Coordinates of C-alpha atoms in Angstrom, one line a residue:
X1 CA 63.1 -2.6 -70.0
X2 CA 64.0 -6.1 -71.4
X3 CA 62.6 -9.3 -71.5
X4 CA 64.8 -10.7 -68.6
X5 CA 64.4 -7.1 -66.9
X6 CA 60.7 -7.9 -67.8
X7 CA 60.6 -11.9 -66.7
X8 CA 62.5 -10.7 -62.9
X9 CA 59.7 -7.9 -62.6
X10 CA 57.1 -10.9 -63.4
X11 CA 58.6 -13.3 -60.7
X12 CA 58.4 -10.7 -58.4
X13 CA 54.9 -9.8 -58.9
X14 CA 54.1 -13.5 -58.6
X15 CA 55.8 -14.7 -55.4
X16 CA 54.6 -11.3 -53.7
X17 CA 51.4 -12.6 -54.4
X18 CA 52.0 -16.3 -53.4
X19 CA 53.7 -14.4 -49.8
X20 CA 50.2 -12.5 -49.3
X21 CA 48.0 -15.3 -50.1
X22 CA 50.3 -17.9 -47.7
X23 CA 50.0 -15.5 -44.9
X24 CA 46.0 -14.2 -45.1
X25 CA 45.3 -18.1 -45.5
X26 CA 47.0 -18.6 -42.1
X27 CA 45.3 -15.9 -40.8
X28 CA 41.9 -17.2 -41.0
X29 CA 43.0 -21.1 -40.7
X30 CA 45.0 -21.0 -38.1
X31 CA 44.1 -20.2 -34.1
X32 CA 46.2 -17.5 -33.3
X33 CA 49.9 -18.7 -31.4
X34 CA 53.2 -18.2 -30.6
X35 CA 54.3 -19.5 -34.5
X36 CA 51.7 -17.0 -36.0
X37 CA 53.2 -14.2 -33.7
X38 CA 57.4 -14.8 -34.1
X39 CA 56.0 -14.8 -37.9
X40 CA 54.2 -11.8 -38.4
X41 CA 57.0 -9.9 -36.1
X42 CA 59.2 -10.6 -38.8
X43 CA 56.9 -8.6 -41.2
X44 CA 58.6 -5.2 -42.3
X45 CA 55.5 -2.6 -43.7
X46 CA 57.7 0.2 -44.2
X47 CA 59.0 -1.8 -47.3
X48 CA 55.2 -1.6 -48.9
X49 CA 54.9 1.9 -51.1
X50 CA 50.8 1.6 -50.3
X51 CA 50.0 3.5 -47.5
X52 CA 47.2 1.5 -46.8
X53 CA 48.3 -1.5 -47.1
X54 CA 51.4 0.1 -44.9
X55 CA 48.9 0.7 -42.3
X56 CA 47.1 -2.0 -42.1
X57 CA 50.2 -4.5 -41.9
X58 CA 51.8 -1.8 -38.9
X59 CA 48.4 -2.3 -37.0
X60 CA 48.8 -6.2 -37.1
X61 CA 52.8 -6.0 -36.2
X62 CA 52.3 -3.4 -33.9
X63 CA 49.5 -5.7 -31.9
X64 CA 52.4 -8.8 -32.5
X65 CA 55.2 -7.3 -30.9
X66 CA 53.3 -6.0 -27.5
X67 CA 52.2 -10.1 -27.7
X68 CA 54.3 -12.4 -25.5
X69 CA 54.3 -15.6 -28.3
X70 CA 55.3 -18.1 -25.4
X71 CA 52.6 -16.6 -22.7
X72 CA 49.1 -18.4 -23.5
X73 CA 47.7 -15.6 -21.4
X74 CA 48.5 -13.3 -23.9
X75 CA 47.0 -14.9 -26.6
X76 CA 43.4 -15.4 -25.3
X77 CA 42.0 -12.0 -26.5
X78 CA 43.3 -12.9 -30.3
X79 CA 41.6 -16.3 -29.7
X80 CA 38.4 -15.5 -28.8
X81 CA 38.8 -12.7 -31.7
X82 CA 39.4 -15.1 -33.8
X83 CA 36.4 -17.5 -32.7
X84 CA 34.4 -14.5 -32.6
X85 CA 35.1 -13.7 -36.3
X86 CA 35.6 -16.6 -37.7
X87 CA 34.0 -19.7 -36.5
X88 CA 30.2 -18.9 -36.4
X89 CA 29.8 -20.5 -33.1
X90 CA 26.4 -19.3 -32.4
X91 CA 24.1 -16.6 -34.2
X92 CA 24.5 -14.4 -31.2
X93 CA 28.3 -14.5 -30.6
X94 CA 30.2 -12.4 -33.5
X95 CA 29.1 -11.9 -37.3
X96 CA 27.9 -13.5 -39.7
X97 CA 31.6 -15.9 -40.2
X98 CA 33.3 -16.1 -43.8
X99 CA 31.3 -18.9 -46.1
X100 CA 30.7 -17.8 -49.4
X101 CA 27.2 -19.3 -49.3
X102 CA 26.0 -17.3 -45.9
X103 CA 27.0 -14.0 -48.2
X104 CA 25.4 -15.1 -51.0
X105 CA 22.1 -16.0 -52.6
X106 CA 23.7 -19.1 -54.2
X107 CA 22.3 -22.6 -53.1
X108 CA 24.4 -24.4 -50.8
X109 CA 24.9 -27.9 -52.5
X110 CA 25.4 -26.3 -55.7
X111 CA 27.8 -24.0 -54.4
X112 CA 29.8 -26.3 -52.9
X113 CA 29.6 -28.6 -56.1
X114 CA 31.3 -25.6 -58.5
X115 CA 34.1 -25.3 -55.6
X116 CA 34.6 -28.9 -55.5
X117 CA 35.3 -29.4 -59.2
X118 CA 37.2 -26.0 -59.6
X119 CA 39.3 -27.6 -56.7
X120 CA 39.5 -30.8 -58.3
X121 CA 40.5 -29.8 -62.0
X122 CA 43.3 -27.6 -60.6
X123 CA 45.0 -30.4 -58.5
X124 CA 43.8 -28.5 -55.3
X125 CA 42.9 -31.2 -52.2
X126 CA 44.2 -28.2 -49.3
X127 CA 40.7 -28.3 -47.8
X128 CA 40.9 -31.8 -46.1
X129 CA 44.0 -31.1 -44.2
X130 CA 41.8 -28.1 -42.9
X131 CA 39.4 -29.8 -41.8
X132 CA 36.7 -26.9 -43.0
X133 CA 33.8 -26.8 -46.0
X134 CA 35.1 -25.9 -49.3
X135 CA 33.5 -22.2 -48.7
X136 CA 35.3 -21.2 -46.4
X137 CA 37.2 -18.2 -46.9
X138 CA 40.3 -19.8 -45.4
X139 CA 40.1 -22.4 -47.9
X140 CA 39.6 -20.7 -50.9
X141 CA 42.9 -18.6 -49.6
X142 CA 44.5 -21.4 -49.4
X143 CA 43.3 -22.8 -53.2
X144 CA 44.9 -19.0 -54.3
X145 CA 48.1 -19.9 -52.7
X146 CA 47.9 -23.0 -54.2
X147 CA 46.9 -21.6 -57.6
X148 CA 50.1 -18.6 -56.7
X149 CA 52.4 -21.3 -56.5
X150 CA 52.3 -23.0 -59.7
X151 CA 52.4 -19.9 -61.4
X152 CA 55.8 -19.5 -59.9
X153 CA 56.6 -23.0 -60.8
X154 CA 55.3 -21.9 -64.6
X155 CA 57.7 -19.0 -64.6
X156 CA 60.9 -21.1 -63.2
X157 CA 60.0 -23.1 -66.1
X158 CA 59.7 -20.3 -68.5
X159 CA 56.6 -21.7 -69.4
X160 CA 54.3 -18.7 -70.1
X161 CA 51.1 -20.5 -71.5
X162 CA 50.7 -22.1 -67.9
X163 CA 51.6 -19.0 -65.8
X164 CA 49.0 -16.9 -68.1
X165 CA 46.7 -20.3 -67.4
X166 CA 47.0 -20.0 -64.0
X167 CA 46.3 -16.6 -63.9
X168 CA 43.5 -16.2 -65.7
X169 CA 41.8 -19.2 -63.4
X170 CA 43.1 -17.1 -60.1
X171 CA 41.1 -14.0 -61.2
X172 CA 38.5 -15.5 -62.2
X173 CA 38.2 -17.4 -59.0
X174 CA 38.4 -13.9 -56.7
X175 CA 36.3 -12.0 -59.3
X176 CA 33.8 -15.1 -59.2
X177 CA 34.2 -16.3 -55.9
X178 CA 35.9 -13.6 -53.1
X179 CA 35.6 -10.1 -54.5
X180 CA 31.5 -10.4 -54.6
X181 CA 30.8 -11.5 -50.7
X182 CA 33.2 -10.0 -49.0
X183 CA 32.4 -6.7 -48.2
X184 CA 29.4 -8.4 -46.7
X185 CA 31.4 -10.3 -44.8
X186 CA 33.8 -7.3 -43.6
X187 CA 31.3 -4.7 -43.0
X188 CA 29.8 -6.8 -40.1
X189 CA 33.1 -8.3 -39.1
X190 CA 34.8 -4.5 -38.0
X191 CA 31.6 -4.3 -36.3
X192 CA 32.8 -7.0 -34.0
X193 CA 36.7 -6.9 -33.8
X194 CA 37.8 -6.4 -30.9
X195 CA 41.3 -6.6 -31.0
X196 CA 44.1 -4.3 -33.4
X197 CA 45.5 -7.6 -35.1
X198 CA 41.9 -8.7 -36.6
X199 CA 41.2 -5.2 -37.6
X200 CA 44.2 -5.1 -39.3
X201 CA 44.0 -8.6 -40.6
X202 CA 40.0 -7.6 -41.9
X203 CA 41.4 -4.4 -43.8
X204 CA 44.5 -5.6 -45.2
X205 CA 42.1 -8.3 -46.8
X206 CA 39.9 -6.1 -48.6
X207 CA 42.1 -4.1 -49.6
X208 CA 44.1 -6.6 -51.0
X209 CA 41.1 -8.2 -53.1
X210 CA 40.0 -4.2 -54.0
X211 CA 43.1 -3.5 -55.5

């Protein structure tokens, strides 16, 4: 293979991963609508060599395209899934909901401290837009996307140091930061899906930060 065979492999790699991080951070910041639905419709698994990841992307389409995006009726069983799942309304309605610090033994302040200057050193301010704590699963899926995105912009550039900089600081990140909790997190969460689309959604996740 050569080097430019080599550099369009690399790109590829990279704006895959910037694609899965943009979508699985709308996922969990974003109530479920018509926008969400038209988009994930739009979504082709049989292009994914993974059968896994194949089937977990054909459960969430599958659920998408039986969804009418412009009847809200349709969408109230996806929004109280994703209330259920996500939002930690009350200790007795749906799991324990994605912060890092419920899943972990770390202290809360001090958690949210690291995150905060990780997020500031790296340019990342995604999290007041969102309107959610810095531990949120949602956000730190949206700091990878952020994090995905200039390591496109390094390879445009042909600048190597910064894409292998960026890269090294978005593994660390999920190793430190995603890959520990979230089993936790998704072994009580299938317990409480209730609809296809947030099964699919919980799956695809892990596998994504397995592999």
């Amino acid at each position: 293979m050569t080097d430019s065979e080599m550099d369009d492999v690399k790109m590829m790699q990279a704006e895959g991963d910037l694609d899965t991080f943009i979508m699985l951070a709308a996922f969990y910041n974003v109530n479920p609508d018509g926008k969400i639905i038209e988009a994930v419709k739009n979504i082709e698994p049989g292009d994914i060599d993974d059968e896994e990841l194949k089937s977990a992307l054909e459960k969430i389409v599958s659920y998408a395209e039986k969804t009418d995006p412009e009847n809200e009726e349709s969408l109230i069983e996806m929004k109280r899934d994703w209330t259920r799942l996500f939002r930690g309304v009350t200790p007795d309605y749906g799991p324990k909901p994605p912060y890092e610090q419920l899943h972990t033994a770390s202290a809360g302040l001090d958690l949210l401290s690291v995150l905060a200057k990780i997020y500031v050193d790296n340019g990342y301010d995604g999290y007041e837009a969102l309107g959610n704590r810095h531990d949120y699963l949602g956000v730190e899926l949206d700091f990878l996307t952020a994090l995905s995105g200039k390591r496109v912009e390094a390879l445009g550039k042909n600048d190597e140091e910064e894409y292998d900089k960026y890269t090294v600081i978005l593994e660390e990140f999920i190793d430190g930061h995603i890959a520990p909790w979230f089993p936790s997190f998704y072994e009580g969460a299938m317990k409480e899906a209730e609809t296809d689309f947030y099964k699919g959604v919980l799956e695809l996740t892990r596998l994504i930060f397995e592999k």
